[in-house]
Tab-separated table of C-alpha atoms in Angstrom:
chain	number	residue	atom	x	y	z
U	228	MET	CA	-29.750	-63.784	-19.527
U	229	LEU	CA	-30.521	-61.890	-16.093
U	230	THR	CA	-27.043	-62.397	-15.289
U	231	MET	CA	-25.686	-60.498	-18.646
U	232	ASN	CA	-28.186	-57.275	-17.872
U	233	LEU	CA	-26.609	-56.983	-14.670
U	234	ARG	CA	-23.440	-57.166	-16.145
U	235	LYS	CA	-24.538	-54.821	-18.331
U	236	ALA	CA	-25.862	-52.476	-15.843
U	237	SER	CA	-22.921	-52.770	-13.389
U	238	ALA	CA	-20.416	-51.857	-16.145
U	239	VAL	CA	-22.929	-48.565	-16.879
U	240	ALA	CA	-23.405	-47.499	-13.758
U	241	ALA	CA	-19.411	-47.994	-13.259
U	242	SER	CA	-18.820	-45.434	-16.966
U	243	VAL	CA	-21.183	-43.120	-15.550
U	244	LEU	CA	-19.245	-42.861	-11.728
U	245	ALA	CA	-16.174	-42.401	-14.040
U	246	LEU	CA	-17.140	-39.979	-16.009
U	247	SER	CA	-18.696	-38.136	-12.517
U	248	LEU	CA	-15.654	-38.064	-10.956
U	249	THR	CA	-13.579	-37.208	-14.342
U	250	ALA	CA	-16.473	-34.067	-14.355
U	251	THR	CA	-15.475	-33.619	-10.627
U	252	ALA	CA	-11.380	-33.683	-11.448
U	253	CYS	CA	-11.967	-30.596	-14.180
U	254	GLY	CA	-14.316	-28.845	-12.950
U	255	SER	CA	-11.582	-28.103	-9.601
U	256	GLY	CA	-8.919	-27.481	-12.696
U	257	ASP	CA	-11.079	-25.149	-13.766
U	258	SER	CA	-11.956	-23.030	-10.417
U	259	ASP	CA	-8.189	-23.448	-9.751
U	260	SER	CA	-6.906	-22.243	-12.937
U	261	SER	CA	-9.504	-19.360	-13.002
U	262	SER	CA	-8.121	-17.953	-9.578
U	263	GLU	CA	-4.626	-16.382	-8.893
U	264	GLY	CA	-1.871	-17.638	-10.074
U	265	ASP	CA	0.280	-16.687	-13.664
U	266	GLY	CA	-2.034	-14.791	-15.117
U	267	GLY	CA	-3.314	-14.909	-18.638
U	268	GLY	CA	-6.673	-13.066	-17.459
U	269	LYS	CA	-6.979	-14.605	-14.278
U	270	LYS	CA	-8.217	-12.271	-10.849
U	271	ILE	CA	-5.407	-11.189	-8.674
U	272	THR	CA	-6.313	-9.599	-5.627
U	273	VAL	CA	-3.943	-6.864	-4.407
U	274	GLY	CA	-4.338	-5.242	-0.895
U	275	ILE	CA	-4.137	-1.208	-0.876
U	276	LYS	CA	-5.668	1.705	1.330
U	277	PHE	CA	-8.827	2.947	0.362
U	278	ASP	CA	-8.408	6.429	2.499
U	279	GLN	CA	-5.217	8.115	1.152
U	280	PRO	CA	-4.846	10.721	-0.762
U	281	GLY	CA	-2.146	9.962	-3.655
U	282	ILE	CA	-1.324	6.934	-2.159
U	283	GLY	CA	-4.022	4.398	-2.430
U	284	LEU	CA	-7.552	6.188	-2.627
U	285	LYS	CA	-10.980	4.639	-3.793
U	286	THR	CA	-12.671	7.369	-5.751
U	287	PRO	CA	-16.814	8.497	-5.149
U	288	ASP	CA	-16.579	6.664	-8.433
U	289	GLY	CA	-15.760	3.520	-7.339
U	290	SER	CA	-11.904	3.830	-8.995
U	291	PHE	CA	-8.713	3.887	-6.749
U	292	THR	CA	-5.986	6.517	-7.709
U	293	GLY	CA	-2.466	7.013	-6.073
U	294	PHE	CA	0.833	5.842	-6.035
U	295	ASP	CA	0.712	2.650	-4.493
U	296	VAL	CA	-2.445	2.029	-7.159
U	297	ASP	CA	-0.043	2.627	-9.911
U	298	VAL	CA	2.591	0.523	-8.314
U	299	ALA	CA	0.558	-2.240	-8.069
U	300	THR	CA	-0.892	-2.230	-11.280
U	301	TYR	CA	2.420	-1.818	-12.943
U	302	VAL	CA	3.571	-4.929	-11.246
U	303	ALA	CA	0.477	-7.077	-11.582
U	304	LYS	CA	1.010	-6.233	-15.443
U	305	GLU	CA	4.432	-7.584	-15.253
U	306	LEU	CA	2.998	-11.040	-13.708
U	307	GLY	CA	0.683	-11.210	-16.040
U	308	TYR	CA	-2.656	-9.594	-15.048
U	309	GLU	CA	-4.382	-7.066	-17.201
U	310	ALA	CA	-5.803	-3.638	-14.647
U	311	LYS	CA	-9.630	-4.939	-15.204
U	312	ASP	CA	-8.038	-8.758	-13.432
U	313	ILE	CA	-7.173	-6.624	-10.314
U	314	GLU	CA	-9.385	-7.046	-7.375
U	315	TRP	CA	-8.678	-4.253	-4.958
U	316	LYS	CA	-9.109	-5.035	-1.574
U	317	GLU	CA	-9.118	-2.255	1.407
U	318	THR	CA	-6.117	-3.456	3.788
U	319	PRO	CA	-5.993	-0.933	6.806
U	320	SER	CA	-2.181	-1.208	8.658
U	321	ALA	CA	-3.779	-3.394	11.612
U	322	ASP	CA	-4.524	-6.170	9.082
U	323	ARG	CA	-1.675	-6.372	6.323
U	324	GLU	CA	-0.297	-9.157	7.973
U	325	THR	CA	-3.525	-11.307	8.641
U	326	ALA	CA	-4.741	-10.538	4.675
U	327	LEU	CA	-1.030	-12.161	3.528
U	328	GLU	CA	-1.272	-15.037	5.995
U	329	ARG	CA	-4.832	-16.002	5.049
U	330	GLY	CA	-4.038	-15.726	1.399
U	331	ASP	CA	-6.767	-13.240	1.189
U	332	VAL	CA	-5.171	-10.702	-1.181
U	333	LYS	CA	-1.953	-12.046	-3.357
U	334	PHE	CA	0.537	-9.251	-2.503
U	335	ILE	CA	-0.181	-6.274	-0.697
U	336	ALA	CA	1.030	-2.236	-1.650
U	337	ALA	CA	-0.024	-0.111	0.940
U	338	SER	CA	2.367	2.836	2.477
U	339	TYR	CA	3.638	-0.499	4.243
U	340	SER	CA	7.421	0.072	5.886
U	341	ILE	CA	9.551	-2.706	6.105
U	342	ASN	CA	10.757	-3.447	9.687
U	343	ASP	CA	12.509	-6.030	11.369
U	344	GLU	CA	9.065	-7.183	13.259
U	345	ARG	CA	7.375	-7.334	10.094
U	346	LYS	CA	9.519	-9.091	8.310
U	347	GLN	CA	9.096	-12.399	11.020
U	348	LYS	CA	5.439	-12.542	9.768
U	349	VAL	CA	5.945	-11.375	6.070
U	350	ASP	CA	8.432	-11.745	3.362
U	351	PHE	CA	8.804	-8.248	1.391
U	352	ALA	CA	9.871	-6.914	-2.553
U	353	GLY	CA	11.418	-3.826	-2.668
U	354	PRO	CA	11.508	-0.979	-1.390
U	355	TYR	CA	10.054	0.851	-3.972
U	356	LEU	CA	9.806	4.349	-2.457
U	357	LEU	CA	11.966	5.787	1.130
U	358	ALA	CA	9.921	8.178	2.609
U	359	HIS	CA	10.372	10.716	5.573
U	360	GLN	CA	7.906	11.672	8.675
U	361	ASP	CA	7.685	14.981	7.768
U	362	LEU	CA	5.025	17.717	9.035
U	363	LEU	CA	2.508	19.180	6.714
U	364	ILE	CA	1.842	23.139	7.467
U	365	ARG	CA	0.249	25.997	6.514
U	366	ALA	CA	1.707	27.466	3.453
U	367	ASP	CA	2.079	30.901	4.846
U	368	ASP	CA	3.856	29.344	7.720
U	369	ASN	CA	7.774	29.266	8.400
U	370	ILE	CA	8.214	26.361	10.484
U	371	THR	CA	11.617	25.123	9.249
U	372	LYS	CA	12.998	22.776	12.411
U	373	GLY	CA	11.212	20.161	14.983
U	374	ALA	CA	11.901	22.399	17.656
U	375	ASP	CA	10.246	25.339	16.188
U	376	LEU	CA	6.837	23.058	17.538
U	377	ASN	CA	7.289	23.747	20.985
U	378	GLY	CA	3.981	25.661	22.534
U	379	LYS	CA	2.344	24.786	19.155
U	380	LYS	CA	0.043	22.377	18.660
U	381	LEU	CA	0.775	19.371	16.558
U	382	CYS	CA	-1.578	16.477	15.480
U	383	SER	CA	-1.725	13.336	14.248
U	384	VAL	CA	-4.317	10.259	13.887
U	385	THR	CA	-5.034	8.422	17.099
U	386	GLY	CA	-2.842	5.159	17.910
U	387	SER	CA	0.080	6.751	15.324
U	388	THR	CA	3.811	7.007	17.060
U	389	SER	CA	4.247	10.047	14.320
U	390	ALA	CA	3.196	13.125	16.499
U	391	GLN	CA	4.648	11.010	19.990
U	392	ASN	CA	8.021	10.637	18.131
U	393	VAL	CA	8.248	14.285	17.320
U	394	LYS	CA	7.380	15.031	21.102
U	395	ASN	CA	9.309	12.859	22.319
U	396	ASP	CA	12.843	13.441	20.153
U	397	PHE	CA	12.326	17.220	19.040
U	398	ALA	CA	9.045	19.563	20.413
U	399	PRO	CA	8.843	18.412	24.318
U	400	LYS	CA	6.695	21.066	24.708
U	401	ALA	CA	4.508	20.681	21.570
U	402	GLN	CA	0.693	20.280	21.977
U	403	LEU	CA	-0.910	16.914	21.024
U	404	LYS	CA	-3.995	16.317	19.320
U	405	GLN	CA	-5.293	13.196	17.848
U	406	ASN	CA	-7.992	13.210	15.530
U	407	ALA	CA	-9.527	10.003	14.292
U	408	THR	CA	-8.607	10.653	10.599
U	409	TYR	CA	-6.072	12.766	8.924
U	410	SER	CA	-8.946	14.399	7.129
U	411	GLU	CA	-9.990	16.263	10.632
U	412	CYS	CA	-6.064	17.129	11.144
U	413	ILE	CA	-6.190	18.748	7.537
U	414	ASP	CA	-9.271	20.305	8.531
U	415	GLY	CA	-7.893	21.625	12.054
U	416	LEU	CA	-4.851	23.262	10.133
U	417	ALA	CA	-6.899	24.976	7.509
U	418	SER	CA	-8.784	26.723	10.734
U	419	GLY	CA	-5.866	27.009	12.575
U	420	ALA	CA	-7.157	24.898	15.563
U	421	VAL	CA	-3.730	23.040	14.976
U	422	ASP	CA	-0.040	24.253	13.711
U	423	ALA	CA	1.185	21.292	11.841
U	424	LEU	CA	0.250	17.426	10.858
U	425	THR	CA	2.610	14.983	10.909
U	426	THR	CA	3.120	11.604	8.954
U	427	ASP	CA	5.137	10.691	6.026
U	428	ASP	CA	6.112	12.964	3.319
U	429	SER	CA	4.495	10.931	0.838
U	430	ILE	CA	1.014	10.500	2.897
U	431	LEU	CA	1.251	14.181	3.572
U	432	ALA	CA	2.068	15.272	0.097
U	433	GLY	CA	-1.057	13.480	-1.225
U	434	TYR	CA	-3.556	15.275	1.154
U	435	ALA	CA	-1.466	18.775	-0.350
U	436	SER	CA	-2.383	17.674	-3.617
U	437	GLN	CA	-5.827	17.170	-3.220
U	438	ASP	CA	-7.857	19.902	-5.644
U	439	GLN	CA	-9.648	21.026	-3.002
U	440	ASN	CA	-6.068	21.666	-0.630
U	441	LYS	CA	-3.437	23.224	-3.553
U	442	GLY	CA	-1.888	26.061	-2.505
U	443	LYS	CA	-3.106	25.546	1.142
U	444	PHE	CA	-0.365	24.030	2.443
U	445	LYS	CA	3.096	22.683	1.899
U	446	LEU	CA	5.474	20.111	3.656
U	447	ALA	CA	8.288	21.313	5.522
U	448	GLY	CA	10.830	19.608	4.462
U	449	LEU	CA	11.956	17.463	7.683
U	450	SER	CA	13.384	14.105	7.515
U	451	LEU	CA	12.298	13.498	10.938
U	452	SER	CA	12.951	9.171	10.328
U	453	ASN	CA	12.895	6.624	7.039
U	454	GLU	CA	10.345	4.643	6.067
U	455	ASN	CA	11.132	1.870	3.330
U	456	TYR	CA	7.863	1.011	1.371
U	457	GLY	CA	7.883	-2.511	0.421
U	458	ILE	CA	5.504	-4.799	-1.407
U	459	GLY	CA	4.292	-7.366	1.411
U	460	VAL	CA	3.777	-11.192	0.544
U	461	LYS	CA	3.045	-14.688	2.234
U	462	LYS	CA	5.914	-15.747	4.292
U	463	GLY	CA	8.472	-17.726	2.259
U	464	ASP	CA	6.948	-17.018	-1.296
U	465	THR	CA	10.761	-16.472	-2.790
U	466	LYS	CA	9.915	-16.859	-6.155
U	467	LEU	CA	7.418	-14.082	-6.300
U	468	VAL	CA	9.375	-11.716	-4.310
U	469	ASP	CA	11.841	-12.102	-6.978
U	470	ASP	CA	9.453	-11.818	-9.986
U	471	ILE	CA	8.483	-8.206	-7.873
U	472	ASN	CA	11.613	-7.089	-7.800
U	473	ALA	CA	12.082	-7.440	-11.400
U	474	ALA	CA	8.891	-5.325	-11.913
U	475	LEU	CA	10.318	-2.938	-9.721
U	476	GLU	CA	13.571	-2.657	-11.269
U	477	LYS	CA	12.254	-2.562	-14.891
U	478	MET	CA	9.229	0.349	-13.839
U	479	VAL	CA	12.693	2.423	-12.738
U	480	SER	CA	13.979	1.865	-15.927
U	481	ASP	CA	11.819	2.504	-18.178
U	482	GLY	CA	10.357	6.449	-16.680
U	483	ALA	CA	7.115	4.734	-15.091
U	484	TRP	CA	8.479	4.720	-12.025
U	485	GLU	CA	9.000	8.941	-12.014
U	486	LYS	CA	5.860	9.330	-13.712
U	487	ALA	CA	3.810	8.567	-10.887
U	488	VAL	CA	5.348	9.945	-8.780
U	489	THR	CA	5.363	13.349	-10.511
U	490	ASP	CA	0.981	12.499	-11.385
U	491	ASN	CA	0.213	11.529	-7.659
U	492	PHE	CA	2.701	13.978	-5.550
U	493	GLY	CA	3.527	16.929	-8.001
U	494	PRO	CA	1.048	19.531	-7.076
U	495	ALA	CA	2.370	19.458	-3.636
U	496	ASP	CA	6.469	20.112	-4.684
U	497	TYR	CA	6.896	16.529	-2.859
U	498	LYS	CA	10.759	16.237	-2.631
U	499	ASN	CA	10.991	12.701	-3.610
U	500	GLU	CA	13.973	10.707	-3.132
U	501	PRO	CA	15.464	8.948	-5.907
U	502	ALA	CA	13.754	5.204	-6.424
U	503	PRO	CA	15.762	3.126	-3.614
U	504	LYS	CA	18.014	0.168	-5.051
U	505	ILE	CA	16.246	-3.293	-4.211
U	506	GLY	CA	16.858	-4.346	-0.705
U	507	ASN	CA	18.888	-1.383	-0.005
U	508	ILE	CA	17.038	-0.540	3.673
U	509	VAL	CA	17.821	2.820	4.933
U	510	SER	CA	18.032	2.619	8.731
């Protein structure tokens, strides 16, 4: 009788253990299925800028606006995610490669120019926008070429190569002024403390399009460099690159791309390039 009871107890214990292992496995599977993956209501984390008007901006009410936000939202939808399924993560320029390598984000749309150095660390879909380095000047100013900046005060952010490029290549007598943020340069431009702000024309157009800046500034319309904006993904994820490229092509063909350009840059009278062809990098 004792032996029979022991056998029954052992059988019950084995059953409990098996059920426990099964539950654990199912729990793990449920956790995986609720993370990023194949869409269907699951969450996806996307890297953007939080501080670039017209590109990627977190507003005081906690919402997000900008061309990159519109592109990323469209792409995420084509991958199977609704807007409510997107978790936006701030990815400053210096952190973009690391965020992809660690898997902190699924993809990044953050004024992310494609270049050979970055392609060693991440893969890119796109490009989806061809931007150019340009100047933002006061609306009544008449700077029409880089050389016009000789003797004038040129502003950019600390650590940026844009202002130095202008001084090296176009206006050696320009007076460089570096601030911590573009907003400080904008304030200096408005007050007359500086004569021009330089960075990508898309970023400049975003600032000029803000309600408080409308009519005060204009883009000089100079193409001082080519910046091919791509969507960064983790190195080796070729399927995701292909899926994003398909989404970008659809966004162009159905008119959503042009609408996003107009919505985000229109007030600055931004003379954007046509939508680039996938894989066509303009040097």
